[in-house]
Amino acid sequence: MDILIKNCRLLGSEKLFDVGIEDGRIKEIKEKANGRMNDKAREEIDAGGRLLTSSFFNMHFHLDTVFTAGQPRYNASGTLLEGIEIWEERKKSLTEKDVIERCEKAVEIFTLYGTTFIRTHADTTEKELTSLKALLKAKKLFGDLCDIQITAFPQDGILTQKENAELLEKAAELGADCIGMIPHNEYTREDGIDSIRIAFDIAQRHNKDVDGHVDETDDPDSKFLEVVAAETIKRSYQKRVIAGHTTAMGSYDNAYAFKLFGTLKKAEITIVSNPLVNANLQGRFDSYPKRRGLTRMKELLNSGINVCLGHDDMLDPWYPLGTGDMLQVLFMALHLAHFTSREELLNALDLITTNGAKALRLNDYGIAPGKKANLVLLNAKNEIDALRILGPPLLVIKEGRIVASTIDGPKIYRKGKPKEVELFTS
Ligand SMILES: [Zn+2]
């Protein structure tokens, strides 16, 4: 056996277990009361009763913009639109080296905090497609730490410039995993609808999933999600579509939202909420009362619609903070969505684990013999402490290899060698 984690707790149980890992997979799980696991392991870790969970999914992130806050200036209004303006200036000086270096630091930090899957967006409205080309390289370079999927993301809109649809198609040809959109950033409602159809056309031509930025605004009249859901149904694209943000839903009329939930359910769409960033960007045009600017996470889940979470941004034009800890994202989500009943808290980790796996249609996932060993040993002995104390975890395991540990200082492991992770920015 490669790794034996002794005396750990698993979600939903008070009992202690030993978990054995071999050849990248969970080999055996044995309840402590039934005696010790007999196999010798190359590495044995005593969890001391701490919680062992599946590793985390960051389902929406911008690895091309990370760590660019203040370049060339900080976002003074705190709005999405000023962020887009600042990025438009910054991206003129993008190089692949610049993107890859910032991406490496971000991936290392995410790994340290227990994330082993990142769905990133690559801005395709920059004519050289520098972000996309760099992130395609980063996906290979850092794949030992995190599985990375790339969405081709038309940041400035698909119909706002005549070459943008072509660039999006080119991104699909170059190897982007998913096709994105941003209908609320098109000039008109009609253009927004057309942009959704163009994104789906490209996705279908190249057999890619769809992953949109949808209705990221407090405008209650921004209703592109219904169009995304309708296209999904008409094109039989069920289970292959993610809609990120959907914050306008927080401002919809209840009767309209109720009808929309029915369509979303039929479309089997996953909603990705980004509570850190939307708590910052939304509500900026309100005085008081001030809206929370979040999608209807709790009601969506209660209607049987899959919801997961994204970190979205970190130290960039849209978010001047960020640790890279998906537990912190979850912490913010629980507060803003009033997801704090005992039962909701006990199941909260699903939002950054199981629900991500569901969105990606992974069936090799979970804590059971034979499943891929993608695991984190949290610095907590129960679910509530995990949500209070947050990260980083003691240990992160990706496909049976230890990729990060904080037992002896914050380190990641690449090709078996330790590397200190620099958490400070200056
Ligand atoms: Zn985003």
Tab-separated table of C-alpha atoms and ligand atoms in Angstrom:
chain	number	residue	atom	x	y	z
A	1	MET	CA	0.000	0.000	0.000
A	2	ASP	CA	1.212	3.535	-0.757
A	3	ILE	CA	-0.468	5.644	1.934
A	4	LEU	CA	-2.371	4.705	5.074
A	5	ILE	CA	-4.384	7.397	6.838
A	6	LYS	CA	-5.144	6.118	10.317
A	7	ASN	CA	-7.792	7.306	12.773
A	8	CYS	CA	-9.722	9.641	10.505
A	9	ARG	CA	-13.387	10.580	10.588
A	10	LEU	CA	-15.559	10.519	7.479
A	11	LEU	CA	-18.508	12.818	6.764
A	12	GLY	CA	-21.728	11.854	8.523
A	13	SER	CA	-20.121	9.428	10.987
A	14	GLU	CA	-18.763	9.697	14.521
A	15	LYS	CA	-16.639	6.578	14.062
A	16	LEU	CA	-12.913	6.353	13.339
A	17	PHE	CA	-11.583	4.734	10.170
A	18	ASP	CA	-8.331	3.718	8.516
A	19	VAL	CA	-8.154	4.531	4.806
A	20	GLY	CA	-5.606	2.757	2.603
A	21	ILE	CA	-4.479	4.122	-0.770
A	22	GLU	CA	-2.735	2.214	-3.551
A	23	ASP	CA	-2.030	2.962	-7.233
A	24	GLY	CA	-3.911	6.254	-7.135
A	25	ARG	CA	-7.095	4.772	-5.725
A	26	ILE	CA	-8.713	4.120	-2.382
A	27	LYS	CA	-7.943	0.481	-1.711
A	28	GLU	CA	-9.686	-0.157	1.557
A	29	ILE	CA	-11.680	1.604	4.261
A	30	LYS	CA	-11.808	-0.109	7.613
A	31	GLU	CA	-13.709	0.938	10.696
A	32	LYS	CA	-11.349	1.199	13.676
A	33	ALA	CA	-13.624	-0.850	15.944
A	34	ASN	CA	-13.152	-3.801	13.588
A	35	GLY	CA	-9.392	-3.895	14.164
A	36	ARG	CA	-6.348	-2.425	12.427
A	37	MET	CA	-5.673	-2.553	8.737
A	38	ASN	CA	-3.075	-5.234	8.233
A	39	ASP	CA	-1.270	-3.953	5.139
A	40	LYS	CA	1.973	-2.065	5.625
A	41	ALA	CA	2.136	1.284	3.870
A	42	ARG	CA	5.107	3.283	2.578
A	43	GLU	CA	3.657	6.320	4.320
A	44	GLU	CA	1.479	6.285	7.441
A	45	ILE	CA	-0.336	9.352	8.714
A	46	ASP	CA	-2.153	9.493	12.028
A	47	ALA	CA	-5.152	11.784	11.489
A	48	GLY	CA	-5.863	12.002	15.227
A	49	GLY	CA	-9.636	11.919	14.651
A	50	ARG	CA	-9.636	14.627	11.989
A	51	LEU	CA	-12.076	14.727	9.088
A	52	LEU	CA	-11.081	13.203	5.742
A	53	THR	CA	-13.154	14.483	2.794
A	54	SER	CA	-12.950	14.530	-0.978
A	55	SER	CA	-10.747	17.314	-2.354
A	56	PHE	CA	-12.354	20.545	-3.515
A	57	PHE	CA	-13.683	21.853	-6.826
A	58	ASN	CA	-13.244	25.506	-7.772
A	59	MET	CA	-15.840	25.592	-10.514
A	60	HIS	CA	-15.304	29.168	-11.726
A	61	PHE	CA	-11.998	31.005	-11.729
A	62	HIS	CA	-9.970	33.415	-13.866
A	63	LEU	CA	-6.383	32.156	-13.907
A	64	ASP	CA	-5.450	34.724	-16.589
A	65	THR	CA	-6.385	37.769	-14.466
A	66	VAL	CA	-5.194	36.504	-11.062
A	67	PHE	CA	-2.722	38.757	-9.166
A	68	THR	CA	-3.156	41.776	-11.458
A	69	ALA	CA	-4.884	44.051	-8.893
A	70	GLY	CA	-3.653	47.621	-9.323
A	71	GLN	CA	-2.369	47.040	-12.864
A	72	PRO	CA	-2.651	49.676	-14.182
A	73	ARG	CA	-5.042	50.941	-11.459
A	74	TYR	CA	-7.371	49.713	-8.735
A	75	ASN	CA	-11.147	49.394	-9.208
A	76	ALA	CA	-12.506	52.515	-7.487
A	77	SER	CA	-16.246	51.931	-8.017
A	78	GLY	CA	-16.097	48.219	-7.162
A	79	THR	CA	-18.341	47.427	-10.142
A	80	LEU	CA	-18.103	44.628	-12.685
A	81	LEU	CA	-17.985	47.153	-15.512
A	82	GLU	CA	-15.046	49.146	-14.128
A	83	GLY	CA	-13.251	45.827	-13.628
A	84	ILE	CA	-13.801	44.991	-17.316
A	85	GLU	CA	-12.433	48.441	-18.326
A	86	ILE	CA	-9.290	47.998	-16.211
A	87	TRP	CA	-8.685	44.498	-17.576
A	88	GLU	CA	-9.063	45.853	-21.127
A	89	GLU	CA	-6.049	48.081	-20.412
A	90	ARG	CA	-4.039	45.373	-18.632
A	91	LYS	CA	-4.552	42.740	-21.294
A	92	LYS	CA	-2.774	44.872	-23.896
A	93	SER	CA	0.503	43.890	-22.201
A	94	LEU	CA	-0.298	40.191	-21.696
A	95	THR	CA	2.395	37.648	-22.520
A	96	GLU	CA	2.215	33.886	-22.143
A	97	LYS	CA	5.057	34.025	-19.592
A	98	ASP	CA	3.185	36.618	-17.536
A	99	VAL	CA	0.000	34.475	-17.488
A	100	ILE	CA	1.826	31.206	-16.731
A	101	GLU	CA	3.829	32.706	-13.845
A	102	ARG	CA	0.751	34.141	-12.131
A	103	CYS	CA	-1.172	30.959	-12.841
A	104	GLU	CA	1.531	28.792	-11.253
A	105	LYS	CA	1.387	30.763	-8.008
A	106	ALA	CA	-2.423	30.569	-7.949
A	107	VAL	CA	-2.509	26.816	-8.655
A	108	GLU	CA	0.035	26.188	-5.898
A	109	ILE	CA	-2.055	28.156	-3.406
A	110	PHE	CA	-5.299	26.433	-4.447
A	111	THR	CA	-3.598	23.044	-4.091
A	112	LEU	CA	-2.338	23.926	-0.630
A	113	TYR	CA	-5.908	24.781	0.347
A	114	GLY	CA	-7.272	21.458	-0.898
A	115	THR	CA	-8.510	22.189	-4.424
A	116	THR	CA	-7.559	19.624	-7.064
A	117	PHE	CA	-9.940	20.765	-9.816
A	118	ILE	CA	-10.204	24.245	-11.347
A	119	ARG	CA	-12.549	25.328	-14.138
A	120	THR	CA	-10.858	28.469	-15.449
A	121	HIS	CA	-11.983	31.028	-18.001
A	122	ALA	CA	-9.598	32.322	-20.667
A	123	ASP	CA	-10.427	35.718	-22.164
A	124	THR	CA	-10.801	35.210	-25.931
A	125	THR	CA	-11.532	38.845	-26.797
A	126	GLU	CA	-7.797	39.594	-26.878
A	127	LYS	CA	-6.815	39.121	-30.505
A	128	GLU	CA	-3.696	37.003	-30.062
A	129	LEU	CA	-5.554	34.596	-27.726
A	130	THR	CA	-2.572	34.891	-25.371
A	131	SER	CA	-4.594	33.875	-22.276
A	132	LEU	CA	-5.917	30.756	-23.934
A	133	LYS	CA	-2.544	29.669	-25.344
A	134	ALA	CA	-0.884	30.243	-21.957
A	135	LEU	CA	-3.589	28.400	-20.029
A	136	LEU	CA	-3.437	25.440	-22.421
A	137	LYS	CA	0.258	25.198	-21.498
A	138	ALA	CA	-0.489	25.736	-17.791
A	139	LYS	CA	-3.015	22.908	-17.900
A	140	LYS	CA	-0.206	20.518	-18.829
A	141	LEU	CA	2.493	22.138	-16.667
A	142	PHE	CA	0.466	22.120	-13.447
A	143	GLY	CA	-1.807	19.133	-14.080
A	144	ASP	CA	0.057	17.166	-11.408
A	145	LEU	CA	-1.386	19.558	-8.786
A	146	CYS	CA	-4.793	20.462	-10.192
A	147	ASP	CA	-6.920	19.210	-13.063
A	148	ILE	CA	-7.663	22.329	-15.078
A	149	GLN	CA	-10.475	22.765	-17.593
A	150	ILE	CA	-10.572	25.876	-19.738
A	151	THR	CA	-13.648	27.784	-20.851
A	152	ALA	CA	-13.178	30.076	-23.854
A	153	PHE	CA	-14.631	33.261	-22.432
A	154	PRO	CA	-15.588	36.239	-24.624
A	155	GLN	CA	-15.095	38.839	-21.854
A	156	ASP	CA	-16.050	41.882	-23.947
A	157	GLY	CA	-19.021	40.177	-25.630
A	158	ILE	CA	-19.456	38.051	-28.759
A	159	LEU	CA	-21.270	40.658	-30.881
A	160	THR	CA	-19.588	43.827	-29.623
A	161	GLN	CA	-16.755	43.440	-32.151
A	162	LYS	CA	-17.005	41.625	-35.443
A	163	GLU	CA	-14.034	39.308	-34.880
A	164	ASN	CA	-15.102	38.061	-31.421
A	165	ALA	CA	-17.260	35.156	-32.622
A	166	GLU	CA	-14.410	34.036	-34.867
A	167	LEU	CA	-11.950	34.225	-31.943
A	168	LEU	CA	-14.313	32.109	-29.845
A	169	GLU	CA	-14.475	29.489	-32.582
A	170	LYS	CA	-10.688	29.577	-32.932
A	171	ALA	CA	-10.378	28.984	-29.189
A	172	ALA	CA	-12.512	25.853	-29.593
A	173	GLU	CA	-10.212	24.682	-32.402
A	174	LEU	CA	-7.103	25.343	-30.278
A	175	GLY	CA	-8.419	23.059	-27.512
A	176	ALA	CA	-10.593	24.975	-25.046
A	177	ASP	CA	-12.761	22.516	-23.109
A	178	CYS	CA	-15.906	24.633	-22.920
A	179	ILE	CA	-17.532	27.564	-24.688
A	180	GLY	CA	-18.477	30.657	-22.709
A	181	MET	CA	-20.658	33.719	-23.153
A	182	ILE	CA	-21.543	36.960	-21.386
A	183	PRO	CA	-24.971	37.968	-22.736
A	184	HIS	CA	-25.506	40.724	-20.126
A	185	ASN	CA	-22.421	42.505	-21.501
A	186	GLU	CA	-23.723	42.642	-25.096
A	187	TYR	CA	-25.164	45.980	-26.294
A	188	THR	CA	-28.823	44.939	-26.378
A	189	ARG	CA	-31.169	42.209	-25.157
A	190	GLU	CA	-31.427	40.998	-28.785
A	191	ASP	CA	-27.648	40.779	-29.144
A	192	GLY	CA	-27.524	38.942	-25.812
A	193	ILE	CA	-29.954	36.306	-27.135
A	194	ASP	CA	-28.047	36.001	-30.435
A	195	SER	CA	-24.757	35.645	-28.519
A	196	ILE	CA	-26.164	32.698	-26.564
A	197	ARG	CA	-27.154	30.941	-29.810
A	198	ILE	CA	-23.731	31.607	-31.330
A	199	ALA	CA	-22.011	30.140	-28.239
A	200	PHE	CA	-24.209	27.020	-28.409
A	201	ASP	CA	-23.604	26.697	-32.181
A	202	ILE	CA	-19.832	26.742	-31.615
A	203	ALA	CA	-20.100	24.326	-28.691
A	204	GLN	CA	-22.155	21.876	-30.761
A	205	ARG	CA	-19.873	22.120	-33.807
A	206	HIS	CA	-16.889	21.172	-31.637
A	207	ASN	CA	-18.697	18.887	-29.177
A	208	LYS	CA	-17.825	21.074	-26.163
A	209	ASP	CA	-19.722	21.835	-22.984
A	210	VAL	CA	-21.174	25.306	-22.394
A	211	ASP	CA	-20.087	27.407	-19.413
A	212	GLY	CA	-21.499	30.930	-19.393
A	213	HIS	CA	-21.267	34.069	-17.352
A	214	VAL	CA	-25.008	34.702	-17.147
A	215	ASP	CA	-26.997	37.614	-15.666
A	216	GLU	CA	-24.164	38.901	-13.453
A	217	THR	CA	-26.049	42.051	-12.543
A	218	ASP	CA	-28.699	43.302	-10.120
A	219	ASP	CA	-30.933	44.271	-13.072
A	220	PRO	CA	-34.175	42.282	-12.583
A	221	ASP	CA	-34.812	42.543	-16.341
A	222	SER	CA	-31.623	40.621	-17.168
A	223	LYS	CA	-33.262	37.298	-18.053
A	224	PHE	CA	-30.733	35.478	-20.212
A	225	LEU	CA	-30.731	32.375	-18.035
A	226	GLU	CA	-34.156	31.383	-19.413
A	227	VAL	CA	-32.717	31.615	-22.944
A	228	VAL	CA	-29.699	29.491	-21.960
A	229	ALA	CA	-32.048	26.901	-20.430
A	230	ALA	CA	-34.358	26.921	-23.476
A	231	GLU	CA	-31.425	26.439	-25.894
A	232	THR	CA	-30.159	23.586	-23.689
A	233	ILE	CA	-33.504	21.800	-23.930
A	234	LYS	CA	-34.041	22.458	-27.652
A	235	ARG	CA	-30.552	21.196	-28.502
A	236	SER	CA	-30.713	18.220	-26.082
A	237	TYR	CA	-27.657	19.585	-24.275
A	238	GLN	CA	-28.855	18.507	-20.808
A	239	LYS	CA	-26.128	17.976	-18.143
A	240	ARG	CA	-23.592	19.821	-20.355
A	241	VAL	CA	-24.353	23.413	-19.394
A	242	ILE	CA	-23.161	25.556	-16.500
A	243	ALA	CA	-24.450	29.051	-15.809
A	244	GLY	CA	-22.193	31.117	-13.565
A	245	HIS	CA	-23.257	33.984	-11.298
A	246	THR	CA	-26.984	34.396	-12.249
A	247	THR	CA	-27.111	37.130	-9.596
A	248	ALA	CA	-30.059	38.913	-11.258
A	249	MET	CA	-32.104	36.001	-9.879
A	250	GLY	CA	-31.736	37.645	-6.466
A	251	SER	CA	-33.809	40.536	-7.854
A	252	TYR	CA	-36.433	38.575	-9.825
A	253	ASP	CA	-40.084	38.479	-8.934
A	254	ASN	CA	-40.923	35.244	-7.066
A	255	ALA	CA	-43.539	34.158	-9.616
A	256	TYR	CA	-41.020	34.505	-12.448
A	257	ALA	CA	-38.291	32.697	-10.462
A	258	PHE	CA	-40.668	29.818	-9.778
A	259	LYS	CA	-41.366	29.361	-13.492
A	260	LEU	CA	-37.642	29.638	-14.278
A	261	PHE	CA	-36.747	26.867	-11.805
A	262	GLY	CA	-38.977	24.477	-13.747
A	263	THR	CA	-37.132	25.251	-16.986
A	264	LEU	CA	-33.712	24.954	-15.287
A	265	LYS	CA	-34.640	21.581	-13.883
A	266	LYS	CA	-35.741	20.333	-17.283
A	267	ALA	CA	-32.485	21.619	-18.772
A	268	GLU	CA	-30.428	19.941	-15.984
A	269	ILE	CA	-28.259	23.021	-15.777
A	270	THR	CA	-25.703	23.512	-12.996
A	271	ILE	CA	-25.585	26.951	-11.385
A	272	VAL	CA	-22.216	28.155	-10.103
A	273	SER	CA	-22.379	30.853	-7.467
A	274	ASN	CA	-19.365	33.072	-6.720
A	275	PRO	CA	-20.257	34.588	-3.353
A	276	LEU	CA	-16.929	36.269	-2.513
A	277	VAL	CA	-16.825	38.256	-5.720
A	278	ASN	CA	-20.536	38.945	-6.117
A	279	ALA	CA	-20.813	40.146	-2.500
A	280	ASN	CA	-18.201	42.669	-3.600
A	281	LEU	CA	-19.460	43.610	-7.086
A	282	GLN	CA	-23.238	43.565	-6.659
A	283	GLY	CA	-25.419	46.044	-4.805
A	284	ARG	CA	-23.143	48.850	-5.980
A	285	PHE	CA	-26.000	50.836	-7.480
A	286	ASP	CA	-28.213	50.432	-4.406
A	287	SER	CA	-28.463	52.844	-1.492
A	288	TYR	CA	-30.456	51.123	1.285
A	289	PRO	CA	-31.860	48.535	1.508
A	290	LYS	CA	-28.838	47.033	-0.289
A	291	ARG	CA	-29.237	43.745	-2.165
A	292	ARG	CA	-26.945	40.796	-1.435
A	293	GLY	CA	-26.386	40.207	-5.135
A	294	LEU	CA	-26.453	36.436	-5.031
A	295	THR	CA	-28.294	33.783	-6.987
A	296	ARG	CA	-31.036	31.886	-5.121
A	297	MET	CA	-28.720	29.148	-3.909
A	298	LYS	CA	-30.948	27.680	-1.228
A	299	GLU	CA	-34.142	27.669	-3.331
A	300	LEU	CA	-32.319	26.206	-6.353
A	301	LEU	CA	-30.968	23.350	-4.251
A	302	ASN	CA	-34.356	22.742	-2.690
A	303	SER	CA	-35.816	22.529	-6.214
A	304	GLY	CA	-33.338	19.782	-7.122
A	305	ILE	CA	-31.059	21.971	-9.258
A	306	ASN	CA	-27.316	21.359	-8.938
A	307	VAL	CA	-25.384	24.261	-7.377
A	308	CYS	CA	-21.647	24.541	-6.837
A	309	LEU	CA	-19.215	27.300	-5.974
A	310	GLY	CA	-16.389	29.232	-7.568
A	311	HIS	CA	-13.688	31.528	-6.178
A	312	ASP	CA	-13.974	33.559	-9.424
A	313	ASP	CA	-11.201	36.099	-8.833
A	314	MET	CA	-8.255	36.734	-6.545
A	315	LEU	CA	-6.341	40.016	-6.308
A	316	ASP	CA	-7.498	41.269	-9.717
A	317	PRO	CA	-9.679	44.103	-11.109
A	318	TRP	CA	-12.861	42.472	-9.757
A	319	TYR	CA	-11.755	41.324	-6.317
A	320	PRO	CA	-9.031	42.989	-4.223
A	321	LEU	CA	-8.825	40.075	-1.748
A	322	GLY	CA	-8.897	36.250	-1.831
A	323	THR	CA	-7.007	33.422	-0.126
A	324	GLY	CA	-7.525	30.567	-2.577
A	325	ASP	CA	-9.460	28.640	0.084
A	326	MET	CA	-12.723	27.114	-1.196
A	327	LEU	CA	-13.797	26.707	2.447
A	328	GLN	CA	-13.735	30.494	2.701
A	329	VAL	CA	-15.914	30.719	-0.428
A	330	LEU	CA	-18.287	28.249	1.196
A	331	PHE	CA	-18.226	30.247	4.453
A	332	MET	CA	-19.356	33.370	2.572
A	333	ALA	CA	-22.033	31.408	0.675
A	334	LEU	CA	-23.514	29.984	3.874
A	335	HIS	CA	-23.876	33.458	5.351
A	336	LEU	CA	-25.293	35.231	2.313
A	337	ALA	CA	-27.698	32.422	1.416
A	338	HIS	CA	-28.859	31.812	5.022
A	339	PHE	CA	-27.700	28.252	4.598
A	340	THR	CA	-27.230	27.777	8.328
A	341	SER	CA	-29.750	25.262	9.642
A	342	ARG	CA	-28.102	22.280	11.337
A	343	GLU	CA	-28.923	20.034	8.388
A	344	GLU	CA	-27.715	22.578	5.821
A	345	LEU	CA	-24.402	23.000	7.651
A	346	LEU	CA	-23.841	19.249	7.937
A	347	ASN	CA	-24.294	18.906	4.147
A	348	ALA	CA	-22.573	22.161	3.184
A	349	LEU	CA	-19.316	20.586	2.014
A	350	ASP	CA	-21.272	19.031	-0.889
A	351	LEU	CA	-21.220	22.480	-2.526
A	352	ILE	CA	-17.443	22.300	-3.039
A	353	THR	CA	-17.129	18.521	-3.425
A	354	THR	CA	-19.918	16.198	-4.628
A	355	ASN	CA	-21.846	18.870	-6.551
A	356	GLY	CA	-18.735	19.768	-8.554
A	357	ALA	CA	-18.240	16.109	-9.466
A	358	LYS	CA	-21.878	15.943	-10.529
A	359	ALA	CA	-21.540	19.021	-12.757
A	360	LEU	CA	-18.545	17.399	-14.464
A	361	ARG	CA	-20.257	14.004	-14.771
A	362	LEU	CA	-17.419	12.292	-12.866
A	363	ASN	CA	-18.395	8.828	-11.729
A	364	ASP	CA	-14.986	7.904	-10.359
A	365	TYR	CA	-15.438	10.197	-7.435
A	366	GLY	CA	-16.061	9.927	-3.687
A	367	ILE	CA	-14.716	8.147	-0.633
A	368	ALA	CA	-15.219	4.446	-1.344
A	369	PRO	CA	-12.931	1.536	-2.281
A	370	GLY	CA	-11.921	1.695	-5.943
A	371	LYS	CA	-12.541	5.449	-6.347
A	372	LYS	CA	-9.740	7.846	-7.274
A	373	ALA	CA	-7.907	8.984	-4.140
A	374	ASN	CA	-8.544	12.758	-4.316
A	375	LEU	CA	-8.663	13.617	-0.638
A	376	VAL	CA	-8.086	16.302	1.967
A	377	LEU	CA	-7.399	15.786	5.639
A	378	LEU	CA	-9.005	18.832	7.244
A	379	ASN	CA	-7.753	20.537	10.376
A	380	ALA	CA	-11.115	19.822	12.026
A	381	LYS	CA	-12.761	16.895	13.753
A	382	ASN	CA	-16.337	17.591	12.650
A	383	GLU	CA	-18.314	19.346	9.917
A	384	ILE	CA	-19.065	22.487	11.940
A	385	ASP	CA	-15.415	23.018	12.895
A	386	ALA	CA	-14.432	22.563	9.245
A	387	LEU	CA	-16.752	25.477	8.354
A	388	ARG	CA	-15.552	27.629	11.282
A	389	ILE	CA	-11.820	27.026	11.226
A	390	LEU	CA	-11.469	26.846	7.409
A	391	GLY	CA	-8.202	25.939	5.658
A	392	PRO	CA	-5.567	25.083	4.896
A	393	PRO	CA	-5.971	21.330	5.436
A	394	LEU	CA	-3.192	19.214	6.929
A	395	LEU	CA	-2.824	17.097	3.817
A	396	VAL	CA	-3.977	17.102	0.189
A	397	ILE	CA	-3.882	13.946	-1.922
A	398	LYS	CA	-4.413	13.919	-5.691
A	399	GLU	CA	-4.828	10.571	-7.396
A	400	GLY	CA	-2.988	8.807	-4.603
A	401	ARG	CA	-0.062	11.249	-4.362
A	402	ILE	CA	0.501	13.737	-1.546
A	403	VAL	CA	0.521	17.104	-3.359
A	404	ALA	CA	0.372	19.441	-0.363
A	405	SER	CA	0.923	19.384	3.365
A	406	THR	CA	0.943	21.937	6.165
A	407	ILE	CA	2.089	19.468	8.838
A	408	ASP	CA	5.618	20.889	8.621
A	409	GLY	CA	4.936	24.381	7.172
A	410	PRO	CA	2.963	25.147	3.978
A	411	LYS	CA	4.442	22.988	1.217
A	412	ILE	CA	3.374	21.549	-2.076
A	413	TYR	CA	5.006	18.471	-3.597
A	414	ARG	CA	6.003	18.288	-7.249
A	415	LYS	CA	7.575	15.077	-8.510
A	416	GLY	CA	7.867	14.039	-4.846
A	417	LYS	CA	9.955	17.092	-3.939
A	418	PRO	CA	8.723	19.642	-1.386
A	419	LYS	CA	8.419	23.309	-2.312
A	420	GLU	CA	7.538	26.066	0.148
A	421	VAL	CA	4.406	27.964	-0.890
A	422	GLU	CA	4.717	31.718	-0.612
A	423	LEU	CA	1.422	33.042	0.767
A	424	PHE	CA	2.507	36.671	1.067
A	425	THR	CA	2.222	39.020	-1.889
A	426	SER	CA	5.155	41.278	-0.957
B	1	ZN	ZN	-16.058	34.975	-13.916
